[in-house]
Coordinates of C-alpha atoms and ligand atoms in Angstrom, one line a residue:
M1 CA 9.7 70.2 -66.1
R2 CA 7.9 67.8 -63.8
G3 CA 7.2 68.3 -60.1
L4 CA 4.8 67.3 -57.3
V5 CA 2.5 70.2 -56.6
W6 CA 0.1 70.4 -53.6
D7 CA -2.8 72.8 -54.5
G8 CA -4.6 72.7 -51.2
S9 CA -6.8 69.7 -52.0
E10 CA -4.8 67.4 -54.2
L11 CA -1.2 66.4 -54.7
A12 CA -0.5 66.1 -58.4
L13 CA 2.5 65.3 -60.6
V14 CA 2.5 68.1 -63.2
D15 CA 4.8 68.5 -66.2
D16 CA 4.5 72.2 -66.9
L17 CA 6.4 73.6 -63.9
L18 CA 8.9 76.3 -64.7
H19 CA 11.8 77.9 -62.7
R20 CA 13.4 81.2 -63.1
P21 CA 17.1 81.5 -63.8
P22 CA 19.4 81.7 -60.7
G23 CA 20.0 85.1 -59.2
P24 CA 23.2 86.4 -57.5
G25 CA 24.5 83.7 -55.1
E26 CA 21.9 81.2 -56.3
V27 CA 22.3 77.8 -58.0
V28 CA 20.0 75.5 -60.0
V29 CA 20.2 72.0 -58.6
E30 CA 19.0 69.0 -60.7
I31 CA 17.5 66.7 -58.1
A32 CA 18.4 63.0 -58.2
T33 CA 16.6 61.7 -55.1
A34 CA 14.4 63.3 -52.5
G35 CA 13.3 61.8 -49.2
L36 CA 9.7 61.9 -48.0
C37 CA 9.8 63.4 -44.5
H38 CA 6.8 63.8 -42.1
S39 CA 7.2 67.6 -42.4
D40 CA 6.2 67.3 -46.1
L41 CA 2.8 66.1 -44.8
N42 CA 2.3 69.2 -42.6
P43 CA 0.9 71.4 -45.4
I44 CA -1.4 68.5 -46.6
D45 CA -2.6 67.9 -43.0
G46 CA -3.1 71.6 -42.3
K47 CA -0.6 71.5 -39.4
I48 CA 1.2 74.6 -40.7
T49 CA 0.0 77.6 -42.7
Q50 CA 1.3 77.2 -46.3
E51 CA 0.5 79.3 -49.3
V52 CA -0.6 77.1 -52.2
P53 CA 0.0 75.9 -54.8
V54 CA 3.4 74.6 -53.5
V55 CA 6.2 72.3 -54.6
L56 CA 6.8 70.0 -51.5
G57 CA 10.0 68.2 -50.5
H58 CA 13.2 69.4 -48.7
E59 CA 15.5 66.4 -48.1
A60 CA 17.4 65.9 -51.3
V61 CA 20.6 65.2 -53.2
G62 CA 21.4 66.4 -56.7
R63 CA 23.9 68.3 -58.9
I64 CA 24.5 72.0 -59.6
V65 CA 23.6 72.5 -63.3
E66 CA 23.5 76.3 -63.4
R67 CA 25.0 79.2 -61.4
G68 CA 24.1 82.8 -60.7
P69 CA 26.7 85.6 -60.4
G70 CA 29.1 85.2 -57.5
V71 CA 28.8 81.4 -57.0
R72 CA 32.0 79.6 -56.4
L73 CA 30.8 76.0 -56.4
P74 CA 31.5 74.5 -59.9
I75 CA 28.9 73.1 -62.3
G76 CA 28.5 69.4 -61.7
T77 CA 29.1 69.6 -57.9
R78 CA 27.1 66.9 -56.1
V79 CA 25.2 68.6 -53.3
V80 CA 22.8 67.9 -50.5
L81 CA 20.1 70.5 -49.8
S82 CA 19.6 72.3 -46.5
V83 CA 16.4 74.1 -45.6
F84 CA 18.5 76.8 -43.9
R85 CA 19.3 79.9 -45.8
P86 CA 21.7 81.7 -43.4
C87 CA 22.7 85.3 -44.2
G88 CA 26.4 84.6 -43.7
A89 CA 26.9 88.1 -42.3
C90 CA 25.3 88.4 -38.9
E91 CA 27.2 87.8 -35.6
H92 CA 25.7 84.2 -35.3
C93 CA 26.8 83.2 -38.9
R94 CA 30.3 84.6 -38.4
A95 CA 30.6 82.6 -35.2
G96 CA 29.5 79.4 -37.0
R97 CA 26.1 79.2 -35.2
R98 CA 24.0 79.0 -38.3
T99 CA 20.9 77.7 -36.7
A100 CA 20.9 80.8 -34.6
C101 CA 20.8 83.1 -37.6
R102 CA 17.5 85.0 -37.5
R103 CA 17.4 85.2 -41.2
T104 CA 17.7 81.4 -42.0
A105 CA 13.9 81.0 -42.4
E106 CA 13.1 84.3 -44.0
P107 CA 10.6 83.8 -46.9
A108 CA 12.3 84.2 -50.3
A109 CA 10.7 84.9 -53.6
T110 CA 9.7 81.5 -55.1
P111 CA 11.6 80.4 -58.2
F112 CA 8.6 78.3 -59.5
S113 CA 5.7 79.2 -61.7
R114 CA 3.0 77.5 -63.8
D115 CA 0.8 79.2 -66.4
G116 CA 2.4 82.5 -65.5
L117 CA 1.3 82.2 -61.8
P118 CA 3.7 81.7 -58.9
V119 CA 4.0 78.2 -57.3
Q120 CA 5.5 78.3 -53.8
Q121 CA 8.7 76.6 -52.7
F122 CA 8.2 74.5 -49.5
V123 CA 10.7 75.6 -46.8
R124 CA 13.0 77.4 -49.4
T125 CA 13.9 74.0 -51.1
G126 CA 10.9 72.6 -53.0
A127 CA 12.8 69.4 -53.8
F128 CA 10.0 67.2 -55.3
A129 CA 10.8 68.6 -58.8
E130 CA 13.3 67.9 -61.5
R131 CA 15.2 71.1 -60.6
T132 CA 15.0 73.7 -57.9
V133 CA 16.7 77.1 -57.3
V134 CA 18.4 77.6 -53.9
S135 CA 21.0 79.9 -52.3
Q136 CA 24.5 78.5 -52.6
S137 CA 24.5 78.5 -48.8
Q138 CA 21.9 75.7 -49.0
A139 CA 23.8 73.5 -51.4
I140 CA 26.4 71.5 -49.5
P141 CA 29.0 69.5 -51.4
I142 CA 28.9 65.8 -50.6
P143 CA 31.2 62.9 -51.6
E144 CA 30.3 60.9 -54.7
E145 CA 30.6 57.5 -52.9
L146 CA 27.5 57.9 -50.6
P147 CA 24.4 56.4 -52.4
D148 CA 21.7 58.9 -53.4
A149 CA 19.0 58.0 -50.9
E150 CA 21.5 57.9 -48.0
A151 CA 23.0 61.3 -49.1
A152 CA 19.5 62.8 -49.3
M153 CA 18.6 61.5 -45.8
L154 CA 21.7 63.3 -44.3
G155 CA 20.1 66.7 -45.1
C156 CA 17.2 66.3 -42.7
A157 CA 16.7 63.1 -40.7
T158 CA 20.3 62.2 -40.1
V159 CA 21.7 65.7 -39.3
T160 CA 18.8 66.3 -37.0
A161 CA 19.2 63.0 -35.1
F162 CA 23.0 63.1 -34.8
G163 CA 22.9 66.8 -33.7
A164 CA 20.2 66.0 -31.1
V165 CA 22.3 63.2 -29.6
E166 CA 25.8 64.7 -29.9
E167 CA 25.3 68.5 -29.8
R168 CA 22.1 68.9 -27.8
A169 CA 21.9 66.0 -25.3
R170 CA 25.7 65.4 -25.4
V171 CA 25.3 61.7 -24.8
R172 CA 28.3 60.1 -23.2
R173 CA 29.7 56.6 -23.4
G174 CA 27.8 54.2 -21.3
E175 CA 24.7 56.4 -20.8
T176 CA 21.2 55.1 -21.1
V177 CA 19.2 56.5 -24.0
L178 CA 15.4 56.4 -24.6
V179 CA 14.0 56.9 -28.1
V180 CA 10.3 57.5 -28.4
G181 CA 9.1 56.8 -31.9
A182 CA 11.0 54.6 -34.4
G183 CA 10.2 56.5 -37.6
G184 CA 12.9 57.9 -39.9
I185 CA 14.3 60.4 -37.4
G186 CA 13.9 58.1 -34.4
L187 CA 15.9 55.3 -36.0
N188 CA 18.6 57.8 -36.9
V189 CA 18.6 58.8 -33.2
V190 CA 19.2 55.1 -32.4
L191 CA 22.1 55.0 -34.9
A192 CA 23.6 58.2 -33.3
A193 CA 23.2 56.9 -29.8
R194 CA 25.0 53.7 -30.7
A195 CA 27.8 55.7 -32.4
A196 CA 28.1 57.8 -29.2
G197 CA 28.7 54.6 -27.2
A198 CA 25.4 54.6 -25.3
G199 CA 25.2 51.6 -23.0
R200 CA 21.5 50.9 -23.2
I201 CA 19.2 52.1 -26.0
I202 CA 15.5 51.7 -25.2
V203 CA 13.1 52.2 -28.1
C204 CA 9.4 52.6 -27.8
D205 CA 6.9 52.6 -30.7
R206 CA 3.3 51.6 -31.0
N207 CA 4.1 49.6 -34.1
P208 CA 5.5 46.1 -33.4
R209 CA 6.8 46.0 -37.0
K210 CA 9.6 48.4 -35.9
H211 CA 11.2 45.9 -33.6
D212 CA 13.6 44.3 -36.1
I213 CA 14.8 47.6 -37.7
A214 CA 15.2 49.2 -34.3
V215 CA 17.4 46.3 -33.1
A216 CA 19.4 46.4 -36.4
C217 CA 20.1 50.1 -35.8
G218 CA 21.3 49.4 -32.2
A219 CA 18.3 49.2 -29.8
T220 CA 19.1 47.0 -26.8
D221 CA 15.5 47.0 -25.7
F222 CA 12.3 47.5 -27.7
F223 CA 8.8 48.0 -26.4
V224 CA 5.4 48.2 -28.1
T225 CA 3.7 51.1 -26.4
P226 CA 0.2 51.7 -27.6
E227 CA -0.4 54.4 -25.0
A228 CA 1.9 57.3 -23.9
S229 CA 1.6 56.0 -20.3
D230 CA 3.2 52.7 -21.4
V231 CA 6.4 54.6 -22.3
A232 CA 7.6 55.7 -18.9
K233 CA 6.6 52.3 -17.4
A234 CA 8.6 50.4 -20.0
C235 CA 11.7 52.6 -19.5
L236 CA 11.6 52.7 -15.7
D237 CA 10.9 48.9 -15.5
T238 CA 14.1 48.5 -17.6
V239 CA 16.3 51.1 -15.9
P240 CA 14.8 52.0 -12.5
D241 CA 17.1 55.1 -12.2
G242 CA 15.7 56.5 -15.4
A243 CA 17.3 57.5 -18.7
D244 CA 20.2 59.8 -19.0
A245 CA 19.0 61.2 -22.4
A246 CA 15.6 60.8 -23.9
F247 CA 14.3 61.9 -27.4
E248 CA 10.7 62.5 -28.3
C249 CA 10.6 61.9 -32.1
V250 CA 6.9 61.9 -32.8
G251 CA 5.7 65.4 -31.9
R252 CA 3.0 64.7 -29.3
A253 CA 2.5 66.5 -25.9
D254 CA 1.5 63.3 -24.1
L255 CA 4.6 61.5 -25.4
L256 CA 6.8 64.4 -24.4
N257 CA 5.4 64.2 -20.9
A258 CA 6.1 60.5 -20.9
T259 CA 9.7 61.2 -22.1
I260 CA 10.3 63.7 -19.3
A261 CA 8.8 61.2 -16.8
S262 CA 11.4 58.6 -18.0
L263 CA 14.4 60.8 -17.1
G264 CA 16.8 60.0 -14.3
W265 CA 18.5 62.6 -12.2
G266 CA 20.5 64.9 -14.5
G267 CA 18.7 63.5 -17.5
R268 CA 18.1 65.6 -20.7
A269 CA 14.9 65.4 -22.8
V270 CA 15.2 66.6 -26.3
I271 CA 12.2 67.7 -28.4
V272 CA 12.9 66.2 -31.9
G273 CA 9.4 65.6 -33.2
L274 CA 7.5 68.8 -34.2
P275 CA 3.8 69.0 -33.3
S276 CA 1.5 71.6 -34.9
A277 CA 2.1 75.2 -33.9
D278 CA -0.7 75.4 -31.3
T279 CA 0.2 72.3 -29.3
E280 CA 0.7 73.1 -25.7
L281 CA 2.5 71.1 -22.9
S282 CA 1.2 70.9 -19.4
L283 CA 4.0 70.0 -17.0
R284 CA 4.5 69.7 -13.3
I285 CA 7.5 72.0 -12.8
R286 CA 8.9 69.8 -10.1
S287 CA 9.3 67.0 -12.6
L288 CA 12.5 68.8 -13.7
F289 CA 13.8 69.5 -10.2
H290 CA 16.6 66.9 -10.1
D291 CA 18.9 68.7 -12.5
K292 CA 16.8 67.6 -15.5
A293 CA 16.6 69.6 -18.7
L294 CA 14.0 70.0 -21.5
L295 CA 15.7 71.1 -24.7
G296 CA 14.5 72.3 -28.0
C297 CA 16.4 71.3 -31.1
R298 CA 16.4 72.9 -34.5
M299 CA 17.7 70.6 -37.2
G300 CA 20.2 69.2 -34.7
S301 CA 21.4 72.6 -33.7
V302 CA 24.5 72.3 -35.9
D303 CA 25.9 74.1 -38.9
P304 CA 24.9 71.9 -41.9
R305 CA 27.9 73.1 -43.9
T306 CA 30.3 71.4 -41.5
A307 CA 28.0 68.7 -40.1
L308 CA 26.8 67.1 -43.4
P309 CA 30.3 66.4 -44.9
E310 CA 31.4 65.1 -41.5
L311 CA 28.4 62.7 -41.3
A312 CA 29.1 61.6 -44.9
R313 CA 32.7 60.8 -44.0
R314 CA 31.6 58.9 -40.9
A315 CA 29.0 56.9 -42.9
L316 CA 31.5 56.0 -45.6
A317 CA 34.0 55.0 -42.9
G318 CA 31.5 52.5 -41.6
E319 CA 30.8 54.2 -38.2
F320 CA 27.1 53.8 -38.9
S321 CA 25.0 52.6 -41.9
L322 CA 22.0 54.4 -43.3
T323 CA 21.3 51.6 -45.8
P324 CA 18.7 49.7 -43.7
L325 CA 16.7 52.8 -43.4
V326 CA 16.1 53.1 -47.2
T327 CA 12.8 51.2 -47.4
R328 CA 11.6 52.2 -50.8
V329 CA 12.6 54.4 -53.8
A330 CA 9.6 55.2 -56.0
P331 CA 8.9 57.4 -59.0
P332 CA 6.9 60.6 -58.1
S333 CA 3.9 59.1 -59.9
E334 CA 3.6 56.8 -56.9
A335 CA 3.4 59.6 -54.4
G336 CA 0.0 58.6 -53.1
D337 CA 1.2 55.1 -52.4
L338 CA 4.4 56.3 -50.7
I339 CA 2.5 58.7 -48.5
A340 CA 0.0 56.0 -47.5
D341 CA 2.9 53.7 -46.6
L342 CA 4.4 56.5 -44.4
R343 CA 1.2 57.1 -42.6
R344 CA 0.8 53.4 -41.9
G345 CA 4.3 53.3 -40.4
E346 CA 5.5 51.0 -43.1
L347 CA 8.4 53.1 -44.2
E348 CA 11.7 53.7 -42.4
R349 CA 12.4 56.3 -45.1
G350 CA 10.8 56.5 -48.5
F351 CA 12.3 58.4 -51.5
F352 CA 11.4 59.8 -54.8
D353 CA 13.7 59.1 -57.7
L354 CA 13.4 62.4 -59.7
R355 CA 15.9 61.6 -62.5
G356 CA 14.3 61.9 -65.9
V357 CA 10.7 61.6 -64.4
Ligands
ZN1 ZN1 12.5 66.8 -42.9
ZN2 ZN1 23.1 85.2 -40.2

């Protein structure tokens, strides 16, 4: 089968990728569409240590085409993939706190190979391929009505953003929200803030092109902020008392400091963007004195098995629309182009169509 393989120096579309049969509790998912997330660039940019060669991709929708022993989901079930592989048995899993399961990110034996040699599976999903093998706990049934690209987006960008707003910052009706960075996740945060009834939604990005889409998603104020120092100024000029909730969606220490500096008393800052592992934050401790909070957030801090179907239901009910965020759907042969567009800030979300590639 075909798949996009990063070998440490080149991203290539290969056609001789193989996968092993599903083991106990595993399913083979035929991928329809997979989103290109910034995290997929981390191995390419050397921001994380990743064994190569590797099949990238983790935000995807597809169908179960094969089942290992003990799988209950029927063949043909339409599923969204989740990077989490919870054990299902520990105290956190039993209590529904799947993101707290210590075993969600345990390395698993890769299902992929090429020429008899293993090819790694990026974050236990490896979705830039015609098929992948995952645990049934990572395959979450999703309604047929939601279009492919939007369904794929639910699995990473949307669940992260809505979880950050609703579960982590607990944004209440009428509150002021600041969103730093209007990429795929940042714009989903804007949608979530509007759905939560935020009164004012201030969006900052260095790219002026993001104005229209940010406003379409619900931004009430948009500022072009070439430097991190522009962010707090823009926010505090707009709301002198500061933001009630602020989301750093880029993954830069200087922007996180600006996010914290934008908070009002009782404000919550949520770390949504992920910097490289060795990035450090220098912070004046007193900047959090007035009942402010700095919060980490792992994929929205919610259980994807309950959160994804609920988000799909809300999207289908018209509570929010992911359609404007689907900028481009391309064949995997255009991977170089799509990645260049992402780096230039020209994509809200780009996707690969993997059907019959
Ligand atoms: Zn992602
Ligand atoms: Zn567990």
